[in-house]
Amino acid sequence: AGIPAADVKAPWIFVGIQQTLRYLPPFWAGVILPFAAIIVIAFIPYLQNNRRKTASLVFFSIVIASVILTLWGYLL
């Protein structure tokens, strides 16, 4: 008497995560992918010498990833 799982929509802020979980196995989408993203973002400061450039790179990387995941969830 509930809504089928395929028809459930998350609030807009979580749509990217929901779409990732829809197309990847839960372990990969919920554990491996976020962990890898955190590791990559954590090591970006050690790859550059210029702190201002590094901060901009981290900020724009997060913004671009958020926009891509949100659009992916909205359009699919």
PDB file of C-alpha atoms in Angstrom:
ATOM      1  CA  ALA A   1       0.000   0.000   0.000  1.00  0.00           C
ATOM      2  CA  GLY A   2       3.048   2.218  -0.374  1.00  0.00           C
ATOM      3  CA  ILE A   3       4.758   3.917  -3.258  1.00  0.00           C
ATOM      4  CA  PRO A   4       6.901   1.630  -5.471  1.00  0.00           C
ATOM      5  CA  ALA A   5      10.621   2.164  -4.838  1.00  0.00           C
ATOM      6  CA  ALA A   6      11.259   3.204  -8.454  1.00  0.00           C
ATOM      7  CA  ASP A   7       8.812   6.122  -8.125  1.00  0.00           C
ATOM      8  CA  VAL A   8      10.219   7.616  -4.913  1.00  0.00           C
ATOM      9  CA  LYS A   9      11.856  11.034  -5.407  1.00  0.00           C
ATOM     10  CA  ALA A  10      14.265  12.563  -2.925  1.00  0.00           C
ATOM     11  CA  PRO A  11      14.257  16.284  -2.118  1.00  0.00           C
ATOM     12  CA  TRP A  12      16.171  18.256  -4.765  1.00  0.00           C
ATOM     13  CA  ILE A  13      19.337  18.465  -2.694  1.00  0.00           C
ATOM     14  CA  PHE A  14      19.674  14.655  -2.611  1.00  0.00           C
ATOM     15  CA  VAL A  15      18.714  13.899  -6.211  1.00  0.00           C
ATOM     16  CA  GLY A  16      22.336  13.483  -7.322  1.00  0.00           C
ATOM     17  CA  ILE A  17      22.969  10.947  -4.589  1.00  0.00           C
ATOM     18  CA  GLN A  18      19.718   9.144  -5.385  1.00  0.00           C
ATOM     19  CA  GLN A  19      20.635   8.880  -9.072  1.00  0.00           C
ATOM     20  CA  THR A  20      24.104   7.616  -8.216  1.00  0.00           C
ATOM     21  CA  LEU A  21      22.542   4.934  -6.011  1.00  0.00           C
ATOM     22  CA  ARG A  22      20.146   4.028  -8.813  1.00  0.00           C
ATOM     23  CA  TYR A  23      22.934   3.304 -11.327  1.00  0.00           C
ATOM     24  CA  LEU A  24      25.724   1.972  -9.109  1.00  0.00           C
ATOM     25  CA  PRO A  25      25.732  -0.766  -6.467  1.00  0.00           C
ATOM     26  CA  PRO A  26      25.026   0.702  -3.006  1.00  0.00           C
ATOM     27  CA  PHE A  27      28.480  -0.160  -1.664  1.00  0.00           C
ATOM     28  CA  TRP A  28      30.182   1.713  -4.518  1.00  0.00           C
ATOM     29  CA  ALA A  29      27.818   4.691  -4.520  1.00  0.00           C
ATOM     30  CA  GLY A  30      27.527   5.006  -0.754  1.00  0.00           C
ATOM     31  CA  VAL A  31      31.002   4.056   0.478  1.00  0.00           C
ATOM     32  CA  ILE A  32      33.714   3.869  -2.176  1.00  0.00           C
ATOM     33  CA  LEU A  33      32.769   6.884  -4.320  1.00  0.00           C
ATOM     34  CA  PRO A  34      32.362   9.374  -1.420  1.00  0.00           C
ATOM     35  CA  PHE A  35      35.527   8.063   0.264  1.00  0.00           C
ATOM     36  CA  ALA A  36      37.509   8.436  -2.975  1.00  0.00           C
ATOM     37  CA  ALA A  37      36.155  11.967  -3.461  1.00  0.00           C
ATOM     38  CA  ILE A  38      37.152  12.944   0.085  1.00  0.00           C
ATOM     39  CA  ILE A  39      40.649  11.506  -0.389  1.00  0.00           C
ATOM     40  CA  VAL A  40      41.137  13.351  -3.694  1.00  0.00           C
ATOM     41  CA  ILE A  41      39.915  16.640  -2.213  1.00  0.00           C
ATOM     42  CA  ALA A  42      42.094  16.147   0.883  1.00  0.00           C
ATOM     43  CA  PHE A  43      45.249  15.670  -1.199  1.00  0.00           C
ATOM     44  CA  ILE A  44      44.708  18.585  -3.595  1.00  0.00           C
ATOM     45  CA  PRO A  45      46.563  21.042  -1.301  1.00  0.00           C
ATOM     46  CA  TYR A  46      49.691  18.883  -1.482  1.00  0.00           C
ATOM     47  CA  LEU A  47      49.707  18.938  -5.287  1.00  0.00           C
ATOM     48  CA  GLN A  48      49.962  22.724  -5.617  1.00  0.00           C
ATOM     49  CA  ASN A  49      52.232  25.303  -4.026  1.00  0.00           C
ATOM     50  CA  ASN A  50      49.933  28.280  -4.511  1.00  0.00           C
ATOM     51  CA  ARG A  51      47.301  28.270  -1.705  1.00  0.00           C
ATOM     52  CA  ARG A  52      44.906  30.672  -3.441  1.00  0.00           C
ATOM     53  CA  LYS A  53      44.932  28.582  -6.605  1.00  0.00           C
ATOM     54  CA  THR A  54      44.391  25.420  -4.547  1.00  0.00           C
ATOM     55  CA  ALA A  55      41.417  26.900  -2.700  1.00  0.00           C
ATOM     56  CA  SER A  56      39.851  27.938  -6.005  1.00  0.00           C
ATOM     57  CA  LEU A  57      40.427  24.460  -7.452  1.00  0.00           C
ATOM     58  CA  VAL A  58      38.753  22.755  -4.480  1.00  0.00           C
ATOM     59  CA  PHE A  59      35.811  25.166  -4.511  1.00  0.00           C
ATOM     60  CA  PHE A  60      35.149  24.881  -8.241  1.00  0.00           C
ATOM     61  CA  SER A  61      35.586  21.088  -8.165  1.00  0.00           C
ATOM     62  CA  ILE A  62      32.880  20.795  -5.517  1.00  0.00           C
ATOM     63  CA  VAL A  63      30.575  23.217  -7.346  1.00  0.00           C
ATOM     64  CA  ILE A  64      30.988  21.426 -10.681  1.00  0.00           C
ATOM     65  CA  ALA A  65      30.400  17.994  -9.114  1.00  0.00           C
ATOM     66  CA  SER A  66      27.270  19.273  -7.353  1.00  0.00           C
ATOM     67  CA  VAL A  67      25.877  20.828 -10.530  1.00  0.00           C
ATOM     68  CA  ILE A  68      26.574  17.703 -12.598  1.00  0.00           C
ATOM     69  CA  LEU A  69      24.925  15.375 -10.069  1.00  0.00           C
ATOM     70  CA  THR A  70      21.920  17.667  -9.655  1.00  0.00           C
ATOM     71  CA  LEU A  71      21.395  17.993 -13.418  1.00  0.00           C
ATOM     72  CA  TRP A  72      21.886  14.251 -13.844  1.00  0.00           C
ATOM     73  CA  GLY A  73      19.176  13.571 -11.278  1.00  0.00           C
ATOM     74  CA  TYR A  74      16.822  16.200 -12.678  1.00  0.00           C
ATOM     75  CA  LEU A  75      17.131  15.184 -16.321  1.00  0.00           C
ATOM     76  CA  LEU A  76      16.983  11.434 -15.782  1.00  0.00           C
TER      77      LEU A  76
END
